[in-house]
PDB file of C-alpha atoms in Angstrom:
ATOM      1  CA  MET A   1      19.229   9.509  11.515  1.00  0.00           C
ATOM      2  CA  PRO A   2      15.795   9.813   9.976  1.00  0.00           C
ATOM      3  CA  ALA A   3      14.493   5.690   9.658  1.00  0.00           C
ATOM      4  CA  LEU A   4      14.256   4.862   5.830  1.00  0.00           C
ATOM      5  CA  ILE A   5      11.587   3.070   4.148  1.00  0.00           C
ATOM      6  CA  ASN A   6      12.722   0.370   1.395  1.00  0.00           C
ATOM      7  CA  PRO A   7      10.256  -1.140   0.227  1.00  0.00           C
ATOM      8  CA  SER A   8      10.460  -4.778  -1.169  1.00  0.00           C
ATOM      9  CA  ILE A   9       9.697  -5.170  -5.318  1.00  0.00           C
ATOM     10  CA  LEU A  10       9.777  -8.871  -3.683  1.00  0.00           C
ATOM     11  CA  SER A  11       5.989  -8.019  -3.763  1.00  0.00           C
ATOM     12  CA  ALA A  12       5.594  -6.177  -6.527  1.00  0.00           C
ATOM     13  CA  ASP A  13       3.437  -6.920  -9.293  1.00  0.00           C
ATOM     14  CA  PHE A  14       6.760  -8.301 -11.405  1.00  0.00           C
ATOM     15  CA  ALA A  15       4.158  -7.781 -14.986  1.00  0.00           C
ATOM     16  CA  ASN A  16       3.566  -3.796 -13.855  1.00  0.00           C
ATOM     17  CA  LEU A  17       6.683  -3.943 -12.014  1.00  0.00           C
ATOM     18  CA  GLU A  18       8.044   0.019 -13.741  1.00  0.00           C
ATOM     19  CA  ARG A  19       4.332   1.245 -12.585  1.00  0.00           C
ATOM     20  CA  ASP A  20       4.599  -0.217  -9.149  1.00  0.00           C
ATOM     21  CA  LEU A  21       7.921   1.120  -8.838  1.00  0.00           C
ATOM     22  CA  GLN A  22       6.621   4.349  -9.950  1.00  0.00           C
ATOM     23  CA  ALA A  23       4.001   4.034  -7.000  1.00  0.00           C
ATOM     24  CA  ILE A  24       7.364   3.856  -4.342  1.00  0.00           C
ATOM     25  CA  ALA A  25       8.392   7.001  -5.283  1.00  0.00           C
ATOM     26  CA  ALA A  26       8.087   8.423  -1.621  1.00  0.00           C
ATOM     27  CA  ALA A  27      10.605   5.729   0.097  1.00  0.00           C
ATOM     28  CA  ASP A  28      14.153   5.887   0.837  1.00  0.00           C
ATOM     29  CA  PHE A  29      15.197   2.769  -1.668  1.00  0.00           C
ATOM     30  CA  VAL A  30      13.769   0.500  -3.559  1.00  0.00           C
ATOM     31  CA  HIS A  31      15.122  -3.919  -2.131  1.00  0.00           C
ATOM     32  CA  VAL A  32      15.897  -5.804  -4.924  1.00  0.00           C
ATOM     33  CA  ASP A  33      15.843  -9.549  -3.499  1.00  0.00           C
ATOM     34  CA  VAL A  34      17.713 -11.210  -5.826  1.00  0.00           C
ATOM     35  CA  MET A  35      17.550 -14.550  -5.846  1.00  0.00           C
ATOM     36  CA  ASP A  36      19.241 -17.649  -7.017  1.00  0.00           C
ATOM     37  CA  ASN A  37      17.542 -20.623  -6.358  1.00  0.00           C
ATOM     38  CA  HIS A  38      20.998 -22.177  -4.574  1.00  0.00           C
ATOM     39  CA  PHE A  39      21.222 -19.737  -1.596  1.00  0.00           C
ATOM     40  CA  VAL A  40      18.020 -20.137  -0.905  1.00  0.00           C
ATOM     41  CA  PRO A  41      15.023 -21.888  -2.753  1.00  0.00           C
ATOM     42  CA  ASN A  42      13.503 -19.054  -4.529  1.00  0.00           C
ATOM     43  CA  LEU A  43      14.462 -17.731  -8.173  1.00  0.00           C
ATOM     44  CA  THR A  44      13.643 -13.447  -8.747  1.00  0.00           C
ATOM     45  CA  LEU A  45      16.191 -12.015 -10.788  1.00  0.00           C
ATOM     46  CA  GLY A  46      19.056 -11.054 -12.515  1.00  0.00           C
ATOM     47  CA  LEU A  47      21.234  -8.976 -13.894  1.00  0.00           C
ATOM     48  CA  PRO A  48      19.417  -7.863 -16.555  1.00  0.00           C
ATOM     49  CA  VAL A  49      16.030  -7.238 -14.871  1.00  0.00           C
ATOM     50  CA  VAL A  50      18.042  -5.238 -12.605  1.00  0.00           C
ATOM     51  CA  LYS A  51      20.004  -3.009 -14.468  1.00  0.00           C
ATOM     52  CA  ARG A  52      16.349  -1.464 -16.290  1.00  0.00           C
ATOM     53  CA  ILE A  53      15.090  -1.461 -12.731  1.00  0.00           C
ATOM     54  CA  ALA A  54      18.032   0.847 -12.295  1.00  0.00           C
ATOM     55  CA  GLU A  55      17.065   2.760 -15.488  1.00  0.00           C
ATOM     56  CA  VAL A  56      13.436   3.682 -14.242  1.00  0.00           C
ATOM     57  CA  SER A  57      13.519   3.368 -10.645  1.00  0.00           C
ATOM     58  CA  PRO A  58      11.982   6.818  -9.143  1.00  0.00           C
ATOM     59  CA  VAL A  59      14.559   6.083  -5.849  1.00  0.00           C
ATOM     60  CA  PRO A  60      17.778   4.071  -5.548  1.00  0.00           C
ATOM     61  CA  LEU A  61      18.228   0.649  -5.831  1.00  0.00           C
ATOM     62  CA  ASP A  62      19.405  -1.484  -1.948  1.00  0.00           C
ATOM     63  CA  VAL A  63      20.383  -5.040  -3.519  1.00  0.00           C
ATOM     64  CA  HIS A  64      19.794  -7.809  -1.605  1.00  0.00           C
ATOM     65  CA  LEU A  65      21.852 -10.828  -2.881  1.00  0.00           C
ATOM     66  CA  MET A  66      20.469 -13.552  -1.403  1.00  0.00           C
ATOM     67  CA  ILE A  67      22.757 -16.003  -3.595  1.00  0.00           C
ATOM     68  CA  GLU A  68      25.595 -18.351  -3.671  1.00  0.00           C
ATOM     69  CA  ASP A  69      29.653 -16.903  -4.933  1.00  0.00           C
ATOM     70  CA  ALA A  70      29.211 -12.992  -3.717  1.00  0.00           C
ATOM     71  CA  ASP A  71      32.239 -12.558  -4.143  1.00  0.00           C
ATOM     72  CA  ARG A  72      31.827 -13.714  -7.939  1.00  0.00           C
ATOM     73  CA  TRP A  73      28.843 -11.868  -8.617  1.00  0.00           C
ATOM     74  CA  ALA A  74      28.150  -8.615  -5.906  1.00  0.00           C
ATOM     75  CA  PRO A  75      30.658  -6.581  -8.527  1.00  0.00           C
ATOM     76  CA  GLU A  76      28.490  -7.318 -11.310  1.00  0.00           C
ATOM     77  CA  TYR A  77      25.122  -6.006  -9.479  1.00  0.00           C
ATOM     78  CA  ALA A  78      27.755  -2.478  -8.193  1.00  0.00           C
ATOM     79  CA  ALA A  79      28.475  -2.099 -11.798  1.00  0.00           C
ATOM     80  CA  LEU A  80      24.943  -1.503 -12.623  1.00  0.00           C
ATOM     81  CA  GLY A  81      24.395   1.623 -10.602  1.00  0.00           C
ATOM     82  CA  ALA A  82      22.655  -0.014  -7.114  1.00  0.00           C
ATOM     83  CA  ALA A  83      23.445   2.512  -4.473  1.00  0.00           C
ATOM     84  CA  SER A  84      23.581  -0.328  -2.412  1.00  0.00           C
ATOM     85  CA  VAL A  85      24.485  -3.981  -2.423  1.00  0.00           C
ATOM     86  CA  THR A  86      24.651  -6.451   0.416  1.00  0.00           C
ATOM     87  CA  PHE A  87      25.081  -9.421   0.353  1.00  0.00           C
ATOM     88  CA  HIS A  88      25.304 -12.996   3.341  1.00  0.00           C
ATOM     89  CA  ALA A  89      27.629 -13.472   5.390  1.00  0.00           C
ATOM     90  CA  GLU A  90      26.956 -16.617   4.495  1.00  0.00           C
ATOM     91  CA  ALA A  91      27.709 -16.723   0.896  1.00  0.00           C
ATOM     92  CA  THR A  92      31.645 -15.229   0.894  1.00  0.00           C
ATOM     93  CA  GLN A  93      34.831 -16.791   1.513  1.00  0.00           C
ATOM     94  CA  ALA A  94      36.282 -12.812   1.826  1.00  0.00           C
ATOM     95  CA  PRO A  95      33.359 -10.344   2.907  1.00  0.00           C
ATOM     96  CA  VAL A  96      35.939  -7.633   4.408  1.00  0.00           C
ATOM     97  CA  ARG A  97      37.336  -7.856   0.519  1.00  0.00           C
ATOM     98  CA  LEU A  98      34.495  -8.115  -0.671  1.00  0.00           C
ATOM     99  CA  ALA A  99      33.030  -4.843   0.591  1.00  0.00           C
ATOM    100  CA  ARG A 100      36.167  -2.773   0.481  1.00  0.00           C
ATOM    101  CA  GLU A 101      35.403  -3.757  -3.273  1.00  0.00           C
ATOM    102  CA  LEU A 102      32.284  -2.841  -3.645  1.00  0.00           C
ATOM    103  CA  ARG A 103      33.017   0.463  -2.122  1.00  0.00           C
ATOM    104  CA  SER A 104      36.003   1.629  -4.447  1.00  0.00           C
ATOM    105  CA  ARG A 105      33.022   1.272  -7.423  1.00  0.00           C
ATOM    106  CA  GLY A 106      31.575   3.798  -5.296  1.00  0.00           C
ATOM    107  CA  VAL A 107      28.313   2.174  -3.187  1.00  0.00           C
ATOM    108  CA  ARG A 108      27.805   1.330  -0.327  1.00  0.00           C
ATOM    109  CA  ALA A 109      28.555  -2.063   1.101  1.00  0.00           C
ATOM    110  CA  GLY A 110      25.957  -4.400   3.228  1.00  0.00           C
ATOM    111  CA  ILE A 111      26.416  -7.694   4.945  1.00  0.00           C
ATOM    112  CA  ALA A 112      23.138  -9.717   5.631  1.00  0.00           C
ATOM    113  CA  LEU A 113      22.588 -12.624   8.208  1.00  0.00           C
ATOM    114  CA  ARG A 114      19.983 -14.698   8.513  1.00  0.00           C
ATOM    115  CA  PRO A 115      18.446 -15.184  11.666  1.00  0.00           C
ATOM    116  CA  ALA A 116      20.376 -18.625  12.720  1.00  0.00           C
ATOM    117  CA  SER A 117      23.450 -16.441  11.716  1.00  0.00           C
ATOM    118  CA  PRO A 118      25.256 -14.588  15.198  1.00  0.00           C
ATOM    119  CA  VAL A 119      26.434 -11.496  14.671  1.00  0.00           C
ATOM    120  CA  GLU A 120      28.597 -11.403  17.500  1.00  0.00           C
ATOM    121  CA  PRO A 121      31.786 -12.529  14.322  1.00  0.00           C
ATOM    122  CA  LEU A 122      30.671  -9.352  13.072  1.00  0.00           C
ATOM    123  CA  LEU A 123      30.766  -6.907  15.607  1.00  0.00           C
ATOM    124  CA  ASP A 124      34.665  -5.689  15.542  1.00  0.00           C
ATOM    125  CA  LEU A 125      34.505  -5.484  11.734  1.00  0.00           C
ATOM    126  CA  LEU A 126      31.547  -3.136  11.176  1.00  0.00           C
ATOM    127  CA  PRO A 127      33.391  -0.180  10.106  1.00  0.00           C
ATOM    128  CA  GLU A 128      34.010  -1.870   7.113  1.00  0.00           C
ATOM    129  CA  PHE A 129      30.132  -2.008   6.017  1.00  0.00           C
ATOM    130  CA  ASP A 130      28.258   0.971   5.615  1.00  0.00           C
ATOM    131  CA  MET A 131      25.153  -1.305   6.812  1.00  0.00           C
ATOM    132  CA  ILE A 132      24.225  -4.897   8.187  1.00  0.00           C
ATOM    133  CA  LEU A 133      21.038  -6.407   7.283  1.00  0.00           C
ATOM    134  CA  VAL A 134      19.981  -7.998  10.263  1.00  0.00           C
ATOM    135  CA  MET A 135      17.231 -11.115   8.270  1.00  0.00           C
ATOM    136  CA  THR A 136      13.712 -11.493  10.908  1.00  0.00           C
ATOM    137  CA  VAL A 137      12.545 -14.260   8.542  1.00  0.00           C
ATOM    138  CA  GLU A 138      14.079 -16.794   6.929  1.00  0.00           C
ATOM    139  CA  PRO A 139      15.591 -15.508   3.602  1.00  0.00           C
ATOM    140  CA  GLY A 140      13.734 -16.884   0.278  1.00  0.00           C
ATOM    141  CA  PHE A 141       9.878 -15.742   0.797  1.00  0.00           C
ATOM    142  CA  GLY A 142       8.580 -12.939   0.813  1.00  0.00           C
ATOM    143  CA  GLY A 143       5.071 -12.210   3.559  1.00  0.00           C
ATOM    144  CA  GLN A 144       6.679 -13.928   6.495  1.00  0.00           C
ATOM    145  CA  SER A 145       5.871 -13.463  10.213  1.00  0.00           C
ATOM    146  CA  PHE A 146       8.150 -11.382  12.257  1.00  0.00           C
ATOM    147  CA  ILE A 147      11.089 -13.028  14.720  1.00  0.00           C
ATOM    148  CA  GLU A 148      10.354 -11.897  18.259  1.00  0.00           C
ATOM    149  CA  GLY A 149      13.479 -13.410  18.730  1.00  0.00           C
ATOM    150  CA  MET A 150      15.725 -11.090  16.218  1.00  0.00           C
ATOM    151  CA  LEU A 151      15.259  -7.961  18.459  1.00  0.00           C
ATOM    152  CA  PRO A 152      17.922  -8.937  20.714  1.00  0.00           C
ATOM    153  CA  LYS A 153      20.596  -9.140  18.267  1.00  0.00           C
ATOM    154  CA  ILE A 154      19.469  -5.502  16.733  1.00  0.00           C
ATOM    155  CA  ARG A 155      20.051  -5.143  20.286  1.00  0.00           C
ATOM    156  CA  ARG A 156      23.374  -6.241  20.530  1.00  0.00           C
ATOM    157  CA  ALA A 157      24.399  -4.764  16.783  1.00  0.00           C
ATOM    158  CA  ARG A 158      23.559  -1.185  18.271  1.00  0.00           C
ATOM    159  CA  ALA A 159      24.899  -1.663  21.208  1.00  0.00           C
ATOM    160  CA  ALA A 160      28.435  -2.373  19.480  1.00  0.00           C
ATOM    161  CA  LEU A 161      28.282   0.405  17.540  1.00  0.00           C
ATOM    162  CA  ASP A 162      27.096   2.888  19.935  1.00  0.00           C
ATOM    163  CA  ALA A 163      29.950   2.596  22.100  1.00  0.00           C
ATOM    164  CA  SER A 164      32.475   2.329  18.993  1.00  0.00           C
ATOM    165  CA  GLY A 165      31.472   5.741  17.575  1.00  0.00           C
ATOM    166  CA  GLY A 166      30.270   3.804  14.186  1.00  0.00           C
ATOM    167  CA  SER A 167      27.938   5.437  11.255  1.00  0.00           C
ATOM    168  CA  THR A 168      26.997   2.225   9.745  1.00  0.00           C
ATOM    169  CA  TRP A 169      23.241   1.412   9.451  1.00  0.00           C
ATOM    170  CA  ILE A 170      20.890  -1.705  10.995  1.00  0.00           C
ATOM    171  CA  GLN A 171      19.125  -3.041   7.911  1.00  0.00           C
ATOM    172  CA  VAL A 172      15.456  -4.974   9.334  1.00  0.00           C
ATOM    173  CA  ASP A 173      14.113  -7.191   6.187  1.00  0.00           C
ATOM    174  CA  GLY A 174      11.476  -9.502   7.551  1.00  0.00           C
ATOM    175  CA  GLY A 175       7.251  -9.038   8.429  1.00  0.00           C
ATOM    176  CA  VAL A 176       8.060  -5.358   9.029  1.00  0.00           C
ATOM    177  CA  ALA A 177       4.822  -3.030   9.246  1.00  0.00           C
ATOM    178  CA  ARG A 178       2.871  -1.450  11.449  1.00  0.00           C
ATOM    179  CA  ASP A 179       2.346  -3.700  14.454  1.00  0.00           C
ATOM    180  CA  THR A 180       6.270  -4.093  14.458  1.00  0.00           C
ATOM    181  CA  ILE A 181       8.465  -1.381  13.640  1.00  0.00           C
ATOM    182  CA  GLY A 182       7.841   0.813  16.454  1.00  0.00           C
ATOM    183  CA  ARG A 183       9.252  -2.739  18.611  1.00  0.00           C
ATOM    184  CA  ILE A 184      12.614  -2.509  15.614  1.00  0.00           C
ATOM    185  CA  ALA A 185      12.974   1.388  15.848  1.00  0.00           C
ATOM    186  CA  GLN A 186      13.593   0.813  19.686  1.00  0.00           C
ATOM    187  CA  ALA A 187      15.652  -2.080  19.174  1.00  0.00           C
ATOM    188  CA  GLY A 188      18.320   0.576  17.288  1.00  0.00           C
ATOM    189  CA  ALA A 189      17.117  -0.583  13.622  1.00  0.00           C
ATOM    190  CA  ASN A 190      16.853   2.392  11.247  1.00  0.00           C
ATOM    191  CA  VAL A 191      16.665   1.447   8.084  1.00  0.00           C
ATOM    192  CA  PHE A 192      13.383  -1.077   7.177  1.00  0.00           C
ATOM    193  CA  VAL A 193      12.840  -3.602   4.722  1.00  0.00           C
ATOM    194  CA  ALA A 194       9.023  -3.772   3.725  1.00  0.00           C
ATOM    195  CA  GLY A 195       7.311  -5.516   0.990  1.00  0.00           C
ATOM    196  CA  SER A 196       3.503  -6.826   1.668  1.00  0.00           C
ATOM    197  CA  ALA A 197       3.002  -4.401   3.988  1.00  0.00           C
ATOM    198  CA  VAL A 198       3.482  -1.393   2.098  1.00  0.00           C
ATOM    199  CA  TYR A 199       2.410  -3.330  -1.788  1.00  0.00           C
ATOM    200  CA  GLY A 200      -0.155  -4.814   0.277  1.00  0.00           C
ATOM    201  CA  ALA A 201      -1.986  -1.242   1.527  1.00  0.00           C
ATOM    202  CA  SER A 202      -4.839   0.506  -0.009  1.00  0.00           C
ATOM    203  CA  ASP A 203      -2.583   3.954  -0.273  1.00  0.00           C
ATOM    204  CA  VAL A 204       0.944   2.493  -0.696  1.00  0.00           C
ATOM    205  CA  GLY A 205       2.672   6.747  -1.343  1.00  0.00           C
ATOM    206  CA  ALA A 206       0.702   6.587   2.890  1.00  0.00           C
ATOM    207  CA  GLU A 207       2.106   2.920   3.488  1.00  0.00           C
ATOM    208  CA  ILE A 208       5.205   4.293   3.273  1.00  0.00           C
ATOM    209  CA  VAL A 209       4.960   7.501   5.345  1.00  0.00           C
ATOM    210  CA  ALA A 210       2.767   6.345   8.529  1.00  0.00           C
ATOM    211  CA  LEU A 211       5.693   3.653   8.694  1.00  0.00           C
ATOM    212  CA  ARG A 212       8.945   6.076   8.138  1.00  0.00           C
ATOM    213  CA  GLU A 213       6.545   8.609  10.914  1.00  0.00           C
ATOM    214  CA  LEU A 214       6.341   5.250  13.450  1.00  0.00           C
ATOM    215  CA  ALA A 215       9.493   4.666  13.062  1.00  0.00           C
ATOM    216  CA  ASP A 216      10.792   8.123  14.232  1.00  0.00           C
ATOM    217  CA  ALA A 217       8.438   8.028  16.588  1.00  0.00           C
ATOM    218  CA  ASN A 218       9.606   4.873  18.091  1.00  0.00           C
ATOM    219  CA  ALA A 219      13.625   5.923  17.777  1.00  0.00           C
TER     220      ALA A 219
END
């Protein structure tokens, strides 16, 4: 499948959020990071703000929940009009049940892994998820450097998917930029979250196009 570029509004100007949403109209999704100051040491957006983002965004919402008690809260974000809701494996008691509930609500269900969390326990369950998110930085803050050691994890996930014929997307979040996206695509990812690389560019739309082209050229 062609590469998907999902800019993270964690790097946007929150005082001008609608303006910065319109600036990424060339993207495939907008990546919305929800943090609760418990699962990660930061606090960002909650249900009312995400609801408003869904109303004004020019592209579908890819909501990434970095929160505790995902079993309780993930369906609430699905109900707001998100196209995709991703919860952390470390924050759920029943990941398959939660994924099925999200799918029943008409949204894509994603599961995320911190860098230290192994992918192997999920490999037999991949058909239950529409996307697996491999974090290539520690969740909680934007602008971190890419962790090279995550490339083998991406490769293992891709090998398992290819062997099973599955269609689950592999997303990468953390340190995605022009100098890393080629290696990430070669490892097998096809959905790329880029925050500072996009919003820090002089031409946001052109940067989205450039990242997509680099990923497709290395897939």
